RNA sequence: GGUUCCAUAGCUCAACUGGAUAGAGCAAUAGCCUUCUAAGCUAUAGGUUGAAGGUUCGAGUCCUUCUGGAAUCACCA
């Protein structure tokens, strides 16, 4: 990109010299030449015709001639329609490779003292059920964004707000109390989050029974939903919880701890972690007091029944409830409190919430309310809204048990990875420990890449019946290429071929080699773009492109068997550099790469 | 009903933010392992970018209308 900017300046100079007018900046468009054309950078001449007053072809010819004569590294040009393709010298690209080779942190800029602080909130689980596929997408996007921002010189704090209180938690507590027979993870052998989730579903089933019974007795649906004895009991429990009733609190602690033990296992398997965990139970009270202050200052309104609301109708939105009439808090209450505490803790320059797009409205409202309440940092809040993961038959619903469970899915991936690896004979001669490690890297690579290669904002479809692929545009394909390169590096080393002291003047590089080199160099821009757009899919698409490029190169050319010593060294160097970039890019996605597979 | 988002090959996704002939993978068909790892490579086939207008040198991308889908508008979280 730096070079594109430089070229842009040169083009402006040229236009001043030839046509005697200074062009508008945005009309000078320098971009990378598309792959199927010869050249490195392309100038679009159409917008410049107003200065040249000539045809696109003529204009391109004139500019091309001038630029070739006046810039050393431009060795030639071609004109197709109105596009001027500028060709750079081989030396220029070889220099780029050498720069990258010598730079341990090629393409990434780690944070320092001047870096801005960015909070990345992700995961945000409810402690009433196990994690499912949607959470996996959330966790992977959040973790990857954190890594990408770190590579863009940002001081990143990974946070997780645990929604550990609320009516939904009381539902599973109540059901366990009623029908649980004192079951524990130990007594049942169930993972803690699964055990609790079982009772959340149980509650919903019994609740629905009560509702239909009331409807058959002549109540309408809404009344039935309000008046069912179970929901009343759950509400009562929530009230007791907020009053710190000892029995309720101790049940709550017991069951939440079961869930945390379960979550920890899942997080570890996924390879994600957090710098700071917040609990809703610690922040909701602060949220309440902020809301009470807002009421005093006349920013909020209170209704006859005592419930407190924000009136956003002037902003084209609805009214939003902030505190219930019985004084208990809602989702928004704690989010306000949490945001406040976080700003106090970290003075963030930006706060990214990785949360599903079903909550677009919620975050729109959160931001406005915080601004209304007079917090200037509210404008630093950014909702990274990602799309739902759907099954072929529609949305997943945890209450109805139609979810793809996170642990099950990971387990399936491990089994599939093992079967495929065995079939291909890739595990021969490895120790059990090595096998486990490799299988784990591949299985998670497949899963993570599958979810991250898709633009976060788009909904995606996952078919549990068709297992995730291991060939084509997949994680294992990329990992495999990396493993191949490492094998080359090992063999090169044992044959004492070193990727240094190359006499570059003797090299005659093929277009494909230059193409690969350009793709490697593009890593730098890509990291920047991924950071600006908060989009891991940019990284995934890039690394796929790079790997495809390399595999063609690997197939078409001899590397260690090349007879020309300089060329052999160069190709090894190019390969190892590709490997380094693959590893780095995959790390930005939170994906590990194996030395052998 | 209001608001927001989405619609690209049979399926899953791209398209450098308005640029050149809309590209990949899967699935299908046909090739390539006595040679650096075949989880690879090559080729064939597959498209009126949901529809109709508009803006301009130029539209999958921007605007309008329509069709179809999703989310949300809860004293759920």
XYZ file of C-alpha atoms (C1' of nucleotides) in Angstrom:
674
model
C 0.000 0.000 0.000
C 2.864 2.314 0.779
C 4.101 1.877 -2.733
C 0.669 2.538 -4.167
C 0.651 5.842 -2.301
C 4.082 6.673 -3.629
C 2.932 5.875 -7.137
C -0.091 8.056 -6.664
C 2.135 11.000 -5.854
C 4.243 10.271 -8.894
C 1.149 10.130 -11.088
C 0.043 13.510 -9.783
C 3.470 14.920 -10.578
C 3.277 13.449 -14.041
C -0.118 14.940 -14.732
C 1.077 18.349 -13.610
C 4.043 18.017 -15.921
C 2.229 16.743 -18.975
C -1.204 18.314 -18.735
C -0.396 21.332 -16.645
C -3.181 20.837 -14.081
C -3.236 19.460 -10.602
C -5.649 16.512 -10.488
C -8.121 15.911 -7.706
C -6.703 13.355 -5.314
C -9.613 10.952 -5.377
C -9.535 10.754 -9.155
C -6.070 9.211 -9.119
C -6.813 5.554 -8.567
C -3.838 3.245 -8.144
C -4.653 -0.363 -7.339
C -3.095 -3.805 -7.505
C -3.163 -5.297 -10.956
C -5.616 -8.136 -11.206
C -4.075 -11.549 -11.396
C -4.953 -12.406 -14.985
C -3.178 -9.330 -16.334
C 0.508 -8.575 -16.672
C 1.770 -5.938 -14.297
C 1.971 -4.998 -10.631
C 0.097 -1.758 -10.154
C -2.728 -0.384 -12.227
C -3.756 3.182 -12.846
C -7.364 3.712 -13.881
C -7.325 6.451 -16.476
C -11.030 7.100 -17.050
C -11.357 9.748 -14.342
C -8.251 11.502 -15.687
C -9.581 12.114 -19.177
C -10.865 15.516 -18.124
C -7.232 16.585 -17.695
C -5.736 14.923 -20.764
C -8.692 15.593 -23.053
C -7.623 12.509 -24.987
C -8.846 8.949 -25.357
C -8.271 6.520 -22.457
C -5.708 4.556 -24.502
C -3.760 7.626 -25.499
C -3.785 8.979 -21.963
C -2.568 5.670 -20.586
C 0.204 5.503 -23.169
C 1.442 8.976 -22.351
C 1.372 8.469 -18.614
C 2.920 5.003 -18.890
C 5.779 6.285 -21.015
C 6.544 9.123 -18.648
C 6.385 6.972 -15.516
C 8.604 4.268 -17.031
C 11.195 6.863 -17.964
C 11.168 8.617 -14.630
C 10.889 5.826 -12.080
C 13.736 3.328 -11.840
C 11.877 0.266 -10.674
C 9.178 0.540 -13.307
C 10.502 -1.504 -16.190
C 7.554 -1.434 -18.531
C 3.842 -1.018 -18.952
C 0.888 -2.208 -20.955
C -2.444 -0.649 -21.702
C -5.681 -2.561 -21.838
C -8.766 -0.490 -22.498
C -8.372 2.423 -20.119
C -6.226 0.569 -17.635
C -2.537 1.303 -17.398
C -0.658 -1.669 -15.956
C 2.763 -0.799 -14.612
C 5.381 -3.512 -14.345
C 7.992 -3.459 -11.593
C 11.438 -4.986 -11.805
C 12.397 -8.364 -10.396
C 14.876 -6.641 -8.096
C 12.106 -4.651 -6.524
C 10.295 -7.808 -5.465
C 13.471 -9.593 -4.401
C 14.185 -6.675 -2.104
C 10.735 -7.019 -0.631
C 11.387 -10.678 0.101
C 14.671 -9.854 1.803
C 13.053 -7.180 3.928
C 10.347 -9.588 5.004
C 12.870 -12.333 5.639
C 14.888 -10.157 8.006
C 11.848 -8.855 9.847
C 10.895 -11.208 12.641
C 7.533 -9.464 12.944
C 6.838 -9.150 9.251
C 3.387 -7.739 8.661
C 2.433 -7.216 12.278
C 2.912 -4.290 14.627
C 2.734 -5.400 18.233
C 1.331 -2.986 20.819
C 3.550 -0.592 22.744
C 3.065 2.134 25.338
C 1.410 4.531 22.911
C -1.082 1.965 21.706
C -4.765 2.558 22.072
C -6.681 0.336 24.438
C -9.454 -1.736 22.968
C -11.792 -3.905 24.979
C -13.140 -6.901 23.154
C -16.138 -8.490 24.781
C -17.026 -11.952 23.589
C -18.568 -15.213 24.698
C -20.999 -13.642 27.229
C -22.546 -16.962 28.251
C -25.666 -17.571 30.282
C -25.059 -19.924 33.155
C -28.145 -21.991 32.531
C -27.094 -24.181 29.630
C -24.043 -25.532 27.804
C -22.356 -23.698 24.944
C -23.535 -24.473 21.426
C -22.392 -23.853 17.872
C -23.519 -20.223 17.943
C -21.290 -19.625 20.972
C -18.412 -21.269 19.147
C -18.775 -18.795 16.311
C -18.908 -15.983 18.841
C -15.826 -17.157 20.726
C -13.783 -17.728 17.610
C -14.657 -14.364 16.098
C -13.922 -12.590 19.373
C -10.618 -14.328 19.925
C -9.517 -13.814 16.339
C -10.452 -10.127 16.346
C -8.391 -9.706 19.484
C -5.369 -11.257 17.810
C -5.885 -9.193 14.664
C -6.116 -5.949 16.635
C -3.014 -6.850 18.604
C -1.190 -7.295 15.309
C -2.399 -3.788 14.463
C -0.632 -2.181 17.373
C -3.615 -2.180 19.712
C -3.526 -2.903 23.395
C -6.297 -5.471 23.575
C -8.165 -6.561 26.702
C -10.294 -9.635 26.186
C -13.314 -9.524 28.444
C -16.225 -11.801 29.156
C -19.411 -10.787 30.905
C -20.981 -13.816 32.485
C -24.757 -13.519 32.632
C -24.921 -15.374 35.898
C -28.172 -13.968 37.307
C -31.655 -13.277 36.119
C -34.929 -14.975 35.620
C -33.488 -17.577 33.240
C -31.033 -18.741 35.875
C -33.842 -19.021 38.386
C -35.735 -21.217 35.968
C -33.092 -23.927 35.930
C -32.569 -23.545 39.695
C -36.251 -23.961 40.371
C -36.574 -26.993 38.130
C -33.592 -28.635 39.775
C -35.051 -27.914 43.188
C -38.366 -29.468 42.221
C -37.326 -32.437 40.107
C -33.587 -32.757 40.585
C -33.465 -35.350 43.374
C -30.209 -33.752 44.472
C -28.433 -34.819 41.322
C -24.882 -33.506 40.972
C -22.308 -33.727 38.201
C -20.533 -36.314 40.300
C -23.577 -38.455 40.979
C -24.670 -38.449 37.349
C -21.328 -38.256 35.577
C -22.732 -35.355 33.574
C -20.661 -32.288 32.766
C -21.921 -29.490 35.041
C -23.224 -27.212 32.308
C -25.138 -30.129 30.804
C -26.749 -31.024 34.085
C -27.969 -27.484 34.627
C -29.093 -27.215 31.015
C -31.169 -30.347 31.472
C -33.209 -28.574 34.120
C -33.567 -25.432 32.081
C -35.256 -27.543 29.418
C -37.293 -29.325 32.083
C -38.595 -25.977 33.335
C -39.675 -24.977 29.867
C -41.517 -28.242 29.318
C -43.439 -28.005 32.579
C -44.106 -24.312 32.035
C -45.597 -25.008 28.633
C -47.849 -27.677 30.141
C -49.167 -25.168 32.647
C -49.763 -22.596 29.950
C -51.829 -24.913 27.789
C -53.785 -26.003 30.849
C -54.634 -22.380 31.654
C -55.564 -21.680 28.056
C -57.925 -24.652 28.082
C -59.490 -23.097 31.156
C -60.307 -20.033 29.104
C -57.377 -17.636 29.631
C -55.735 -16.004 26.677
C -52.123 -16.752 25.831
C -50.598 -13.683 27.391
C -52.473 -14.104 30.661
C -51.557 -17.767 30.786
C -47.885 -16.945 30.305
C -48.057 -14.407 33.125
C -50.121 -16.437 35.551
C -48.605 -19.904 35.318
C -47.592 -20.950 38.846
C -44.084 -21.925 37.757
C -43.191 -18.542 36.322
C -44.600 -16.871 39.390
C -42.411 -19.063 41.528
C -39.370 -18.243 39.391
C -40.072 -14.537 39.750
C -40.394 -14.970 43.466
C -37.036 -16.714 43.464
C -35.403 -13.874 41.532
C -36.743 -11.404 44.048
C -35.353 -13.458 46.890
C -32.049 -13.663 45.083
C -31.886 -9.871 44.803
C -32.719 -9.696 48.502
C -29.760 -12.033 49.118
C -31.865 -14.821 50.595
C -29.322 -17.292 51.967
C -30.902 -20.477 50.664
C -31.394 -19.136 47.166
C -27.886 -17.715 47.040
C -26.272 -20.939 48.104
C -28.231 -22.943 45.549
C -27.254 -20.371 42.947
C -23.592 -20.594 43.866
C -23.642 -24.364 43.779
C -25.249 -24.606 40.375
C -23.224 -21.802 38.810
C -20.031 -23.473 39.917
C -21.074 -26.645 38.151
C -21.579 -24.617 35.011
C -18.219 -22.839 35.298
C -16.401 -26.134 35.602
C -18.092 -27.215 32.405
C -17.367 -23.964 30.568
C -13.704 -24.048 31.509
C -13.340 -27.385 29.780
C -15.031 -26.139 26.623
C -13.025 -22.904 26.521
C -9.815 -24.821 26.919
C -10.694 -27.198 24.123
C -11.484 -24.244 21.890
C -8.251 -22.530 22.846
C -9.823 -19.225 23.824
C -9.205 -17.224 26.974
C -9.948 -13.891 28.633
C -7.963 -11.199 30.398
C -10.796 -10.155 32.661
C -14.081 -11.806 33.505
C -17.015 -9.744 34.719
C -20.090 -11.138 36.411
C -23.507 -9.644 35.984
C -24.165 -10.353 39.649
C -21.409 -7.859 40.491
C -22.497 -5.135 38.102
C -26.287 -5.048 38.085
C -26.533 -3.060 41.316
C -24.353 -0.336 39.909
C -26.584 -0.346 36.858
C -29.548 0.151 39.145
C -28.000 3.117 40.905
C -27.007 4.740 37.613
C -30.613 4.373 36.521
C -31.903 5.878 39.774
C -29.577 8.852 39.232
C -30.858 9.195 35.695
C -34.383 9.258 37.050
C -33.489 11.999 39.533
C -31.923 14.060 36.773
C -35.051 13.739 34.723
C -33.417 11.731 31.951
C -35.625 8.714 32.564
C -39.295 8.268 33.336
C -41.206 6.295 35.951
C -44.585 4.755 35.294
C -47.532 4.383 37.644
C -46.649 0.798 38.529
C -43.129 1.901 39.515
C -41.254 0.533 36.485
C -38.562 2.778 35.041
C -38.141 3.472 31.337
C -36.047 5.368 28.831
C -38.173 7.257 26.355
C -36.457 7.043 23.006
C -39.434 7.887 20.852
C -37.841 11.163 19.821
C -34.966 9.197 18.338
C -37.384 7.093 16.349
C -37.112 4.175 18.741
C -39.486 2.821 21.370
C -39.559 3.109 25.095
C -37.184 0.717 26.794
C -37.668 -0.788 30.240
C -34.713 -0.436 32.600
C -36.146 -1.616 35.915
C -39.193 -3.792 36.520
C -42.087 -2.692 38.683
C -40.985 -5.098 41.405
C -37.596 -3.383 41.383
C -35.610 -6.241 39.880
C -33.265 -5.516 37.037
C -33.291 -6.561 33.410
C -30.595 -7.264 30.833
C -30.114 -3.582 30.034
C -29.640 -2.722 33.701
C -26.515 -4.787 34.039
C -25.120 -3.752 30.659
C -25.196 -0.144 31.770
C -23.433 -1.022 35.007
C -20.878 -3.224 33.289
C -19.985 -0.605 30.694
C -19.484 1.954 33.461
C -17.189 -0.291 35.491
C -15.200 -1.186 32.429
C -14.552 2.400 31.521
C -13.441 3.016 35.081
C -11.163 -0.035 34.939
C -9.538 0.551 31.579
C -10.389 3.995 30.103
C -10.820 2.257 26.778
C -10.500 4.075 23.467
C -12.849 1.589 21.895
C -15.112 -1.116 23.255
C -16.097 -3.853 20.835
C -18.985 -6.125 21.751
C -18.987 -9.350 19.780
C -22.658 -10.214 20.017
C -25.145 -11.769 17.603
C -27.164 -9.586 15.244
C -30.364 -10.496 17.058
C -29.219 -7.860 19.533
C -28.647 -5.034 17.078
C -31.506 -3.102 18.613
C -30.308 -3.697 22.150
C -26.896 -2.194 21.446
C -28.318 0.708 19.542
C -30.398 1.491 22.612
C -27.554 0.875 25.067
C -25.355 3.383 23.286
C -28.069 6.035 23.166
C -29.046 5.596 26.805
C -25.446 5.903 27.975
C -25.041 9.038 25.885
C -28.268 10.459 27.267
C -27.067 9.745 30.775
C -24.050 11.883 30.007
C -21.160 9.483 29.433
C -18.974 10.750 26.584
C -17.212 7.410 26.205
C -20.501 5.883 25.067
C -19.567 6.823 21.507
C -16.587 4.420 21.733
C -18.962 1.510 21.965
C -19.049 -0.605 18.868
C -21.287 -3.599 18.335
C -19.595 -6.220 16.177
C -22.745 -7.896 15.046
C -22.388 -11.359 13.589
C -24.934 -13.559 11.873
C -26.696 -16.573 13.257
C -25.626 -20.122 12.629
C -28.641 -21.912 11.247
C -29.373 -25.548 10.666
C -30.807 -26.604 7.301
C -34.211 -26.818 8.974
C -33.908 -23.383 10.577
C -32.810 -21.725 13.771
C -31.316 -23.565 16.727
C -33.365 -23.352 19.894
C -31.797 -24.439 23.143
C -35.085 -24.686 24.999
C -36.307 -27.127 22.407
C -33.078 -29.081 22.387
C -32.432 -28.512 18.661
C -28.906 -27.252 19.158
C -25.543 -28.412 17.937
C -23.729 -28.763 21.210
C -20.194 -27.362 21.336
C -18.599 -30.305 23.126
C -20.296 -32.875 20.902
C -19.214 -31.049 17.787
C -15.599 -30.856 18.913
C -15.692 -34.547 19.807
C -17.050 -35.369 16.345
C -14.351 -33.336 14.685
C -11.687 -35.213 16.625
C -13.078 -38.575 15.590
C -13.361 -37.556 11.947
C -9.847 -36.130 11.941
C -8.523 -39.351 13.379
C -10.350 -41.545 10.879
C -9.230 -39.532 7.881
C -5.639 -39.358 9.087
C -5.564 -43.106 9.621
C -7.042 -43.807 6.200
C -4.392 -41.646 4.609
C -1.681 -43.363 6.633
C -0.531 -40.071 8.101
C -0.177 -41.358 11.622
C 2.277 -44.161 10.915
C 5.337 -44.007 13.075
C 4.009 -41.369 15.446
C 3.784 -41.850 19.191
C 0.374 -41.775 20.871
C 1.167 -38.372 22.241
C 2.116 -37.007 18.833
C -1.012 -38.528 17.334
C -3.249 -36.830 19.880
C -1.556 -33.513 19.367
C -1.745 -33.660 15.577
C -5.346 -34.819 15.555
C -6.282 -32.014 17.887
C -4.589 -29.385 15.732
C -6.272 -30.667 12.585
C -9.754 -31.140 14.036
C -9.850 -27.694 15.582
C -8.234 -26.189 12.517
C -11.039 -27.580 10.384
C -13.739 -26.320 12.724
C -12.276 -22.877 13.282
C -11.472 -22.212 9.674
C -14.919 -23.379 8.630
C -16.542 -20.803 10.890
C -14.088 -17.953 10.402
C -13.803 -17.962 6.632
C -17.325 -16.621 6.397
C -17.915 -12.906 6.727
C -19.026 -12.448 10.366
C -22.000 -10.304 9.529
C -23.582 -12.974 7.362
C -25.841 -15.708 8.585
C -24.446 -19.124 7.832
C -25.841 -22.589 7.420
C -24.339 -25.611 9.118
C -25.482 -29.077 8.219
C -24.603 -31.486 11.047
C -25.277 -34.471 8.799
C -22.555 -33.472 6.362
C -19.323 -33.365 8.281
C -16.980 -30.428 7.850
C -14.621 -30.969 4.908
C -10.907 -31.639 5.221
C -9.944 -30.877 1.642
C -10.394 -27.874 -0.603
C -10.846 -24.491 1.031
C -10.396 -25.785 4.564
C -8.159 -25.502 7.595
C -6.466 -28.875 7.070
C -5.600 -27.931 3.481
C -3.714 -24.933 4.792
C -2.145 -26.904 7.614
C -1.079 -29.574 5.173
C 0.707 -27.037 3.032
C 2.474 -25.736 6.086
C 3.549 -29.249 7.073
C 4.905 -29.814 3.571
C 6.975 -26.657 3.799
C 8.367 -27.716 7.160
C 9.332 -31.019 5.620
C 11.200 -29.124 2.899
C 12.923 -27.011 5.519
C 14.002 -30.076 7.474
C 15.330 -31.793 4.371
C 17.065 -28.624 3.259
C 18.761 -28.379 6.602
C 19.913 -31.974 6.603
C 21.332 -31.491 3.122
C 23.023 -28.301 4.326
C 21.144 -26.146 1.847
C 20.762 -22.720 3.346
C 18.466 -19.983 2.238
C 21.169 -17.333 2.444
C 24.012 -15.934 0.336
C 22.083 -16.084 -2.881
C 23.643 -14.479 -5.893
C 20.504 -12.686 -6.958
C 21.919 -11.300 -10.170
C 21.969 -14.788 -11.651
C 18.344 -15.466 -10.846
C 15.792 -15.685 -13.597
C 12.479 -15.865 -11.852
C 9.302 -17.216 -13.303
C 6.108 -15.157 -13.232
C 4.616 -17.647 -10.809
C 7.455 -17.155 -8.356
C 7.015 -13.400 -8.509
C 3.303 -13.872 -8.074
C 3.889 -15.895 -4.895
C 6.294 -13.260 -3.676
C 3.722 -10.544 -4.241
C 1.128 -12.516 -2.327
C 3.518 -12.902 0.599
C 4.178 -9.191 0.562
C 0.465 -8.466 0.501
C 0.226 -9.942 4.024
C 1.058 -6.535 5.473
C -1.889 -4.789 3.833
C -4.182 -7.645 4.613
C -3.487 -7.480 8.346
C -4.314 -3.808 8.263
C -7.490 -4.331 6.333
C -8.638 -7.114 8.649
C -8.021 -4.801 11.602
C -9.916 -1.902 10.098
C -12.878 -3.990 9.067
C -12.839 -6.218 12.174
C -13.081 -9.177 9.891
C -11.270 -12.519 10.368
C -12.661 -13.746 7.041
C -10.234 -11.375 5.333
C -7.374 -13.304 6.929
C -8.893 -16.668 6.068
C -9.412 -15.757 2.420
C -5.902 -14.385 2.206
C -4.177 -17.418 3.644
C -6.182 -19.656 1.335
C -5.065 -17.603 -1.644
C -1.456 -17.778 -0.471
C -1.563 -21.515 0.040
C -3.105 -22.156 -3.363
C -0.407 -20.047 -4.917
C 2.245 -22.036 -3.088
C 0.824 -25.422 -3.985
C 0.926 -24.539 -7.656
C 4.486 -23.390 -7.280
C 5.379 -26.553 -5.379
C 3.815 -28.677 -8.068
C 5.352 -26.883 -11.038
C 8.899 -26.349 -9.810
C 11.678 -28.321 -8.226
C 12.851 -26.844 -5.007
C 15.519 -28.957 -3.343
C 16.074 -30.806 -6.595
C 16.697 -27.708 -8.647
C 20.194 -27.950 -10.141
C 21.008 -24.258 -10.166
C 22.331 -23.675 -6.650
C 21.198 -20.041 -6.395
C 17.757 -20.844 -7.665
C 17.505 -23.790 -5.261
C 18.381 -21.582 -2.310
C 15.979 -18.914 -3.459
C 13.097 -21.328 -3.814
C 13.760 -22.772 -0.392
C 13.799 -19.255 0.992
C 10.546 -18.438 -0.741
C 9.006 -21.629 0.665
C 10.130 -21.014 4.215
C 8.900 -17.441 4.040
C 5.534 -18.692 2.830
C 5.467 -21.043 5.803
C 6.182 -18.205 8.191
C 3.347 -16.141 6.788
C 0.951 -19.112 6.893
C 1.768 -19.688 10.541
C 1.371 -16.036 11.398
C -1.908 -15.681 9.522
C -3.330 -18.821 11.079
C -2.325 -17.528 14.506
C -4.468 -14.468 13.799
C -7.348 -16.888 13.399
C -6.411 -18.746 16.566
C -5.463 -21.815 14.542
C -2.354 -23.851 15.229
C -0.281 -25.495 12.489
C 1.449 -28.919 12.676
C 5.051 -29.688 11.764
C 3.951 -32.966 10.191
C 0.662 -34.340 8.979
C -47.528 -3.214 10.869
C -42.583 -0.029 12.002
C -37.211 -0.525 11.852
C -32.705 -3.155 10.429
C -30.111 -6.908 7.730
C -29.812 -10.481 3.763
C -30.617 -12.577 -1.559
C -24.323 -14.281 -6.370
C -23.156 -21.739 -9.967
C -27.072 -27.707 -7.549
C -24.685 -26.734 -2.237
C -21.185 -23.570 0.997
C -18.832 -19.068 0.203
C -15.411 -14.861 -2.583
C -15.159 -10.497 -5.448
C -9.237 -5.465 -2.866
C -15.221 -1.059 -0.750
C -17.758 1.914 -7.986
C -13.317 -0.864 -12.176
C -11.069 -5.007 -16.733
C -13.683 -11.493 -18.973
C -18.169 -12.226 -11.516
C -13.988 -16.148 -8.853
C -12.946 -20.572 -5.264
C -14.239 -25.107 -2.742
C -17.766 -29.192 -2.333
C -20.670 -32.418 -5.394
C -20.120 -34.438 -11.080
C -16.815 -35.940 -15.197
C -11.666 -36.809 -17.203
C -6.381 -36.897 -16.226
C -1.477 -36.737 -12.912
C 2.055 -40.632 -7.455
C 9.367 -45.754 -9.113
C 10.599 -38.132 -8.522
C 10.817 -32.483 -2.468
C 4.010 -35.314 1.733
C -1.815 -36.926 -3.820
C -5.399 -33.667 2.914
C -2.094 -32.020 -3.450
C -2.089 -30.470 -8.912
C -4.496 -29.972 -14.007
C -8.774 -29.873 -17.147
C -14.291 -30.021 -18.480
C -19.099 -28.593 -17.080
C -22.054 -25.321 -14.161
C -24.345 -17.618 -13.983
C -29.705 -12.790 -17.239
C -25.633 -11.651 -9.553
C -34.139 -12.434 -6.824
C -37.190 -8.729 -10.526
C -37.859 -3.896 -12.856
C -36.214 0.989 -13.324
C -32.466 4.936 -12.256
C -27.440 7.442 -11.294
C -22.253 7.263 -14.845
C -17.130 6.562 -18.860
C -18.247 1.824 -15.853
C -23.057 -1.282 -11.157
C -23.024 -7.785 -7.933
C -21.546 -3.199 -5.217
C -24.904 3.340 -4.911
C -30.569 5.213 -5.230
C -36.099 3.956 -5.902
C -39.983 0.349 -6.201
C -41.374 -4.695 -5.977
C -40.730 -10.150 -4.556
C -38.835 -13.646 -1.098
C -36.218 -14.709 3.664
C -34.187 -13.423 8.663
C -33.823 -10.480 13.087
C -36.054 -7.050 16.303
C -39.917 -3.971 18.313
C -41.243 -8.151 25.677
C -41.760 -6.375 33.214
C -37.008 -12.907 28.130
C -31.690 -12.730 28.157
